[in-house]
Coordinates of C-alpha atoms in Angstrom, one line a residue:
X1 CA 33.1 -74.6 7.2
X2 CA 31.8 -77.5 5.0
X3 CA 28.5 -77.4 6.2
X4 CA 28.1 -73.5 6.3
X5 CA 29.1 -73.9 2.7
X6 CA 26.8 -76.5 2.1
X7 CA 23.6 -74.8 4.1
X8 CA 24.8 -71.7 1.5
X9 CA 24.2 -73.7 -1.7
X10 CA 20.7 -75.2 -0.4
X11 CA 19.7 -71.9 0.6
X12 CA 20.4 -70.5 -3.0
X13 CA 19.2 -73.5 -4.7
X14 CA 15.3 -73.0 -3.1
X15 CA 15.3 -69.4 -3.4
X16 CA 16.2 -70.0 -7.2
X17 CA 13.4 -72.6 -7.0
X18 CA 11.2 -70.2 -5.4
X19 CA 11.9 -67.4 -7.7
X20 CA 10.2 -69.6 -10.5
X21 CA 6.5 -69.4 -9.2
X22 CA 3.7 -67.0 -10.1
X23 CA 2.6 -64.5 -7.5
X24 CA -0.4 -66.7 -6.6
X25 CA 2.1 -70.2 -6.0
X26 CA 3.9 -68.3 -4.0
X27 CA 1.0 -67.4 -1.9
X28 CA -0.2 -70.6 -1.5
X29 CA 3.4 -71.9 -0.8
X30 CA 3.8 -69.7 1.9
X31 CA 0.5 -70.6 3.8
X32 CA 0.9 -74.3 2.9
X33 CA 4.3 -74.4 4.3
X34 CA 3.6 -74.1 8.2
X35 CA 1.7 -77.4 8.2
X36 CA 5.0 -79.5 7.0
X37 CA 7.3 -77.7 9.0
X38 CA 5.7 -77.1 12.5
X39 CA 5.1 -80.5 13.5
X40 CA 7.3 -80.7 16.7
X41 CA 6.0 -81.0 20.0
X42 CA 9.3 -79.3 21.5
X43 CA 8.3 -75.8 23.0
X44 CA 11.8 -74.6 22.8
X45 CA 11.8 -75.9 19.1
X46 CA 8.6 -74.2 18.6
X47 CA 10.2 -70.9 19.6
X48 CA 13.4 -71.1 17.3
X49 CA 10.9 -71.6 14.4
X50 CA 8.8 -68.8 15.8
X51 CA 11.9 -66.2 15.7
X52 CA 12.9 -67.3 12.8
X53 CA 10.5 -67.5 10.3
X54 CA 9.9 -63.9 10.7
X55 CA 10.1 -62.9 7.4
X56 CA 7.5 -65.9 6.4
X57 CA 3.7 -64.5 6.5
X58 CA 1.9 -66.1 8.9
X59 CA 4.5 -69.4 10.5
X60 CA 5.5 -67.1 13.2
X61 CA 1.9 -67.4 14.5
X62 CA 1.3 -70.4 14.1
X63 CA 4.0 -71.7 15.6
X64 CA 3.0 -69.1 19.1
X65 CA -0.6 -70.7 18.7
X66 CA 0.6 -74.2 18.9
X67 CA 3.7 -73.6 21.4
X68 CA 0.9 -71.9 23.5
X69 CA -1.1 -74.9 23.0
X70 CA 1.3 -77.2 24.4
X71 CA 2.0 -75.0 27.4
X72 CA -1.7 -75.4 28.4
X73 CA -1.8 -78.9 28.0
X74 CA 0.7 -79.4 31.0
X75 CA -1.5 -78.0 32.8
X76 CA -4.5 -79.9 31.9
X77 CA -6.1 -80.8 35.2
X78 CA -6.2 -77.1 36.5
X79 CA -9.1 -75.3 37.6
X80 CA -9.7 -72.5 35.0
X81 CA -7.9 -69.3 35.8
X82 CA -10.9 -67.3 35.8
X83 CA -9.0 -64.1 33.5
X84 CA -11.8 -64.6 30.9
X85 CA -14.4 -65.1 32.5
X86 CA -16.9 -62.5 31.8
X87 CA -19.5 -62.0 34.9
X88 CA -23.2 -62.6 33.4
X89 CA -24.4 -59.3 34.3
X90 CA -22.4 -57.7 31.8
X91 CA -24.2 -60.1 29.0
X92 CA -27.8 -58.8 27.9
X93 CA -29.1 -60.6 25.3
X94 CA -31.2 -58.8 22.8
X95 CA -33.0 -61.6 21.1
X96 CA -33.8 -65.2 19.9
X97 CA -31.5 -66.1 17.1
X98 CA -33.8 -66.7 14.1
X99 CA -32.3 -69.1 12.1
X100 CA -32.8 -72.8 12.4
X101 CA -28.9 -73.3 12.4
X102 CA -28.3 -70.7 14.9
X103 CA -30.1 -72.1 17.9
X104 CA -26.7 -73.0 19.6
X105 CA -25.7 -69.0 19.4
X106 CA -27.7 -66.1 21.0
X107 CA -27.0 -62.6 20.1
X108 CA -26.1 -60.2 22.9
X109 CA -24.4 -56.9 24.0
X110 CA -21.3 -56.9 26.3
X111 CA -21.0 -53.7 28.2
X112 CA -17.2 -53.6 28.5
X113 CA -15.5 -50.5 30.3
X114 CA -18.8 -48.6 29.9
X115 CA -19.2 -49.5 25.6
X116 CA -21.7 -51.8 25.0
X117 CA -20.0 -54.2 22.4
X118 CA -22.0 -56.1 19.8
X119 CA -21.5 -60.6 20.7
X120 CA -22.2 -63.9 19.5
X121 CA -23.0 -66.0 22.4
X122 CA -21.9 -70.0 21.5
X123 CA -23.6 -72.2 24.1
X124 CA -21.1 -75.4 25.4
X125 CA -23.5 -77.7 27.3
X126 CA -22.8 -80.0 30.1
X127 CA -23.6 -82.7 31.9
X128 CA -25.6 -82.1 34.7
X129 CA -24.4 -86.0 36.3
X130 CA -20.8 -85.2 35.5
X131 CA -18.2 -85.8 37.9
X132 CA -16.6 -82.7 39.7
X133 CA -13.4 -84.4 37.9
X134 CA -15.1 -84.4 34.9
X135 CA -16.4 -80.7 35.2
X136 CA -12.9 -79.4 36.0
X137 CA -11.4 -81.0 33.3
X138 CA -14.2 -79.9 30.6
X139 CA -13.9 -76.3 32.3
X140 CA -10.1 -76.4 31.6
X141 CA -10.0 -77.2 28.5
X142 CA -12.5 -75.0 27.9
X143 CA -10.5 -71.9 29.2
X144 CA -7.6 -73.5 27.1
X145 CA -9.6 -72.9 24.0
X146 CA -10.9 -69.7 24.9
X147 CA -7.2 -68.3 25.4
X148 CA -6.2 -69.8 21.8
X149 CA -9.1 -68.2 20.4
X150 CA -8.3 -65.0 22.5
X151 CA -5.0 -64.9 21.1
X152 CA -4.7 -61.1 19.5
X153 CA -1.5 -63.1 17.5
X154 CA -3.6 -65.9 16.0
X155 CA -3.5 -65.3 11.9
X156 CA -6.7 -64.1 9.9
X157 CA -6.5 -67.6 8.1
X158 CA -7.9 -69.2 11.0
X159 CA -11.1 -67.3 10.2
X160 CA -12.3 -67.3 13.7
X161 CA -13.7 -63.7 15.3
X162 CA -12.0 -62.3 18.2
X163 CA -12.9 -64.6 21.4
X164 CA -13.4 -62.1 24.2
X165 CA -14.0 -64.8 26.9
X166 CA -16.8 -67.0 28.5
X167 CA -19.7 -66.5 30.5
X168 CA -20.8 -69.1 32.7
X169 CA -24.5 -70.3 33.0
X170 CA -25.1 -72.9 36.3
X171 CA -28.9 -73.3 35.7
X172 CA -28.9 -74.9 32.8
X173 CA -25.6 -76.1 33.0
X174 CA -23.7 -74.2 29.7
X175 CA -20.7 -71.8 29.2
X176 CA -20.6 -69.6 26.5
X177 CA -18.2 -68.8 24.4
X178 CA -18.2 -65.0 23.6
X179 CA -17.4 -63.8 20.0
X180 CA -17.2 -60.3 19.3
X181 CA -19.0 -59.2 15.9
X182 CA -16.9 -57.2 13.3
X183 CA -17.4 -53.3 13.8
X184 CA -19.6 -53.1 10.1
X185 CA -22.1 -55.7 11.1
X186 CA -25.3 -55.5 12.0
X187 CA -26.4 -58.6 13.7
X188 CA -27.3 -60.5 10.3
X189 CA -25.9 -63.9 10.4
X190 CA -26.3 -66.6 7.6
X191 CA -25.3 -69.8 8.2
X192 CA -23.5 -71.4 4.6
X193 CA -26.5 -73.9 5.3
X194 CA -28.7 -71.2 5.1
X195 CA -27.3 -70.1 2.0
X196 CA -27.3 -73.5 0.3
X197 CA -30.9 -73.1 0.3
X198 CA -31.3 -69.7 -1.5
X199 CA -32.4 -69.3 -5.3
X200 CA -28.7 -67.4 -6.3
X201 CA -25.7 -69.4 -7.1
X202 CA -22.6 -67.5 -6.1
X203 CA -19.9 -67.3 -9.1
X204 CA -17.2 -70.2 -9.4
X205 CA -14.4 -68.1 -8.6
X206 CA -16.2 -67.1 -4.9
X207 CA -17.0 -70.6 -4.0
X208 CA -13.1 -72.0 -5.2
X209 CA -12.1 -68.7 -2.9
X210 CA -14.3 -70.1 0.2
X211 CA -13.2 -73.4 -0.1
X212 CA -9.5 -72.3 0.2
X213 CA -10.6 -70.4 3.2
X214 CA -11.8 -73.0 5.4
X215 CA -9.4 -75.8 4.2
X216 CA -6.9 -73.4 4.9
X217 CA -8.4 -72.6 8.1
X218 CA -8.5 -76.2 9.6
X219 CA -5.0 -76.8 8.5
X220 CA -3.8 -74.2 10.8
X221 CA -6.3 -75.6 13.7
X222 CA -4.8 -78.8 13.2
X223 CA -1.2 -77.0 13.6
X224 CA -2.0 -75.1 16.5
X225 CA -2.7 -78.8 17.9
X226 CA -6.7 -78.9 18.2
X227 CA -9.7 -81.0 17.2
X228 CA -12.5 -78.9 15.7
X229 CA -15.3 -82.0 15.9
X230 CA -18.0 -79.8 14.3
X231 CA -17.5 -79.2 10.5
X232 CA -20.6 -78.6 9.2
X233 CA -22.1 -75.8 7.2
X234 CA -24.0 -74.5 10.0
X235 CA -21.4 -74.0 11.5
X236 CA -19.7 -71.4 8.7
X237 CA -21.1 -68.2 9.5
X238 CA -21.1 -64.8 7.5
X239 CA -21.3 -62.3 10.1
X240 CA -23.2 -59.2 7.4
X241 CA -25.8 -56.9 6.7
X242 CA -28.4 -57.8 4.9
X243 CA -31.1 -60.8 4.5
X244 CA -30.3 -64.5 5.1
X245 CA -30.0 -66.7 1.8
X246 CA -33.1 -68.4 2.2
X247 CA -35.0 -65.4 1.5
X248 CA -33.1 -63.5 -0.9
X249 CA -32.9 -63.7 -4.8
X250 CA -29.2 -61.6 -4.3
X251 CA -26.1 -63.4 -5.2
X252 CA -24.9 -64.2 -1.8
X253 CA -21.3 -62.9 0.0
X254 CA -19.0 -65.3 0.3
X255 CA -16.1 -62.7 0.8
X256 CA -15.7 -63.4 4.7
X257 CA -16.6 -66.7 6.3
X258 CA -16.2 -67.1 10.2
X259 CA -15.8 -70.4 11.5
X260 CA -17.6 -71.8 14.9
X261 CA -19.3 -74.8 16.0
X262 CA -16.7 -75.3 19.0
X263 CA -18.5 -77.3 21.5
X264 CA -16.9 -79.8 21.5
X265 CA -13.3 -79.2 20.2
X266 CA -10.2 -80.5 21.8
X267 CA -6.1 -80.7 21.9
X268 CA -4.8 -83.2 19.7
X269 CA -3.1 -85.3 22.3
X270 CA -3.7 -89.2 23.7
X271 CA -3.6 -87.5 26.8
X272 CA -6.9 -85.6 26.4
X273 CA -10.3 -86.8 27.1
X274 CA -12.7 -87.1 23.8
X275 CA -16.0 -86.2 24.5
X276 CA -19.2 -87.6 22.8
X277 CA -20.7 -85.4 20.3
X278 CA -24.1 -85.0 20.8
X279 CA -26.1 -83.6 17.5
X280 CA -29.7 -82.2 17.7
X281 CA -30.4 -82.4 14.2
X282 CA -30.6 -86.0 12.0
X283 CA -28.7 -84.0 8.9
X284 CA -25.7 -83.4 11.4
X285 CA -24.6 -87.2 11.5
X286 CA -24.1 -86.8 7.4
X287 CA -21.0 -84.8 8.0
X288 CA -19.0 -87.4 10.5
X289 CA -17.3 -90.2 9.2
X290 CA -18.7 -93.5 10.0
X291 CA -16.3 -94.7 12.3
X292 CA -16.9 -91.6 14.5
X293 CA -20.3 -92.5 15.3
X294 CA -22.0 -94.9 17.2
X295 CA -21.2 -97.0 20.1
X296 CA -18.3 -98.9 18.8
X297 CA -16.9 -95.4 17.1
X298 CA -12.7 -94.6 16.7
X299 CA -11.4 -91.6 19.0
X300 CA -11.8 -88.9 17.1
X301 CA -8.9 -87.9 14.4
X302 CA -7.6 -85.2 12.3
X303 CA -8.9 -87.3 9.3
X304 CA -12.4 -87.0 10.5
X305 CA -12.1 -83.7 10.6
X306 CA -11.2 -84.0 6.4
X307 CA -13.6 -85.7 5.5
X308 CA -16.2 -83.3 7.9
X309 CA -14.4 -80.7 5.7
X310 CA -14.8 -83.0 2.3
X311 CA -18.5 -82.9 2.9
X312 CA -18.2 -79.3 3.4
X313 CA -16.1 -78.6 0.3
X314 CA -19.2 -80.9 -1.7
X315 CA -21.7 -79.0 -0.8
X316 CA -20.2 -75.3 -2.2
X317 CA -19.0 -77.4 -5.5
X318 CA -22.7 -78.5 -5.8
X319 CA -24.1 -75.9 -4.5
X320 CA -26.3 -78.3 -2.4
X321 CA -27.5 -79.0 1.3
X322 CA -25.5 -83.2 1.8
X323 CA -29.1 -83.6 3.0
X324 CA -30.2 -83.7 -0.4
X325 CA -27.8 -86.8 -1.2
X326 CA -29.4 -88.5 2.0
X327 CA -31.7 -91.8 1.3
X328 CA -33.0 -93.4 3.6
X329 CA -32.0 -96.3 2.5
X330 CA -28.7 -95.8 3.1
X331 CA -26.4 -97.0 6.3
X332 CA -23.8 -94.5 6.6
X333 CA -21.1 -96.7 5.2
X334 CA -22.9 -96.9 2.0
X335 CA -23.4 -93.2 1.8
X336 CA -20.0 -92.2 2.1
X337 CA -19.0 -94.9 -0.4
X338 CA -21.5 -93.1 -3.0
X339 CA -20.3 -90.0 -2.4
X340 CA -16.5 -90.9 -2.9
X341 CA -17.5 -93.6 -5.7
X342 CA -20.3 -91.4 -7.7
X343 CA -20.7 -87.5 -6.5
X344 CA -17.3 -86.9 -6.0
X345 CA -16.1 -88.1 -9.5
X346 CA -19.2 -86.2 -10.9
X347 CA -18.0 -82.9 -9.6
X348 CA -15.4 -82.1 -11.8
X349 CA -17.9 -80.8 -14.8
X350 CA -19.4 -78.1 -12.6
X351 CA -16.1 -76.9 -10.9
X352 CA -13.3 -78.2 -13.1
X353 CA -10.0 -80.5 -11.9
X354 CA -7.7 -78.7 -10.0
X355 CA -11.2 -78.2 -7.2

């Protein structure tokens, strides 16, 4: 038919245009491309892209993640389904976490079918006063979470380690998420905050390589359909042998981030409770927009998420803590008006345009 003929020509046309790029556009092209195109909230829609963008890197999984996502959310007021929940007998933990940045993760062994299996505890804390309505909709959505981050499907651009399940902790009240370390490590974590403060600056081309990684990483989070609410740079951990930045003259490994920090992470939907994020440390606040803080703050956004990233993405190109941009003279409106009106501009010299 006419339109069969015309579906032909497009189809020729792009791959023509497509033919044109370098190896490395074409890369980018491909990982770029889920973000325009799965946008739809129709999980029948979600599965025709899913079959057939087979042949297109990682879309296929992104498209499951999110269609897997929405399936959840009609179920948003159920009691957890208990499948991973791991009991807290089979959680020892092995000792403090160290590191100022780390005080939100414990390091523990998981003895699963007889192996003990090296973990990263992240602690979600609630309210003690909460409502039982409140407390099964925070436990729901966080089983919801813990099944996307389960998800053996979920692509290696989401830069997240394999969730195993949660553990539950009624004396305090926390659950916590349960991370599994890769097989090479050996319980040395370094926070990127840690590293910021170490004597080494890690080569231009490693830090322009990170910051793809965790833009690219957020863009598929907002796909799937979630909230982080907790970019940060203690929150970018390099699960690795060796000593933590702060102590070590080495040029520091920037080869494999992991992302966490998911306390208080969410679905992107109206329909979805936003919780208030609570921050122990001072520095924290420098990463959220204004108008996500405070008592007369916005619901929380993909955009704030951006420019939680943006700070992120300033502090590699500078190679500095945001901290050290902080005066305390400043309201947070006029800091983020310096950054964008003075830092910003200013960073070009040390990492060039196109960063």
């Amino acid at each position: 038919s006419k339109l069969e003929a015309i579906i032909s020509d497009l189809k020729d046309y792009n791959d023509g245009l497509y033919q044109l790029l370098s190896a490395a556009e074409r890369r980018i092209l491909r990982q770029g491309l889920g973000a325009e195109i799965i946008t739809t909230n129709n999980v029948s829609e979600l599965l025709e892209i899913q079959t057939a963008s087979l042949a297109y890197g990682n879309m296929p999984q992104v498209a499951a993640l999110r269609r897997q996502n929405l399936n959840m959310l009609h179920f948003s007021q159920r009691v957890s389904s208990e499948e991973l929940q791991i009991p807290r007998k089979d959680i020892t933990f092995e000792r403090a976490t160290t590191s100022s940045d780390l005080l939100g993760r414990a390091v523990a062994a998981y003895k699963r079918q007889g192996q003990n299996v090296n973990v990263l505890v992240e602690w979600k804390h609630f309210d003690r006063d909460a409502s039982d309505s409140a407390r099964v909709a925070q436990l729901s959505r966080l089983d919801s979470l813990a099944r996307i981050l389960h998800a053996s499907s979920k692509p290696t651009e989401l830069c997240v380690p394999q969730c195993l399940g949660y553990i539950s902790d009624d004396w305090h009240p926390r659950v916590g998420f349960v991370f599994e370390f890769p097989p090479a490590t050996s319980h040395s974590c370094n926070s990127l905050y840690d590293l910021l403060e170490g004597n080494a600056i890690p080569f231009l081309g490693d830090r322009f390589s990170l910051a793809f990684k965790l833009s690219l990483s957020l863009s598929f989070l907002h796909t799937s359909g979630w909230l982080h609410k907790g970019i940060r740079s203690q929150n970018i951990i390099f699960l690795s042998e060796g000593t933590s930045g702060a102590e070590s003259d080495a040029i520091p490994s920037l080869k494999d981030p992991s992302v966490f920090g998911f306390e208080y992470s969410r679905p992107d939907s109206v329909a979805v409770e936003s919780d208030l994020v609570v921050l122990a440390n001072p520095d924290q606040h420098l990463y959220q927009h204004p108008r996500a803080q405070g008592p007369a703050r916005d619901r929380y956004s993909r955009a704030y998420d951006i420019y939680s990233l943006g700070i992120v993405l300033l502090e590699i190109g500078y190679w500095r803590r945001i901290s050290e941009f902080w005066d305390e003279d400043y309201t947070m409106d006029a800091f983020r008006e310096d950054l964008c009106a003075f830092h910003v501009p200013n960073l070009g010299p040390k990492v060039g345009k196109i960063y």
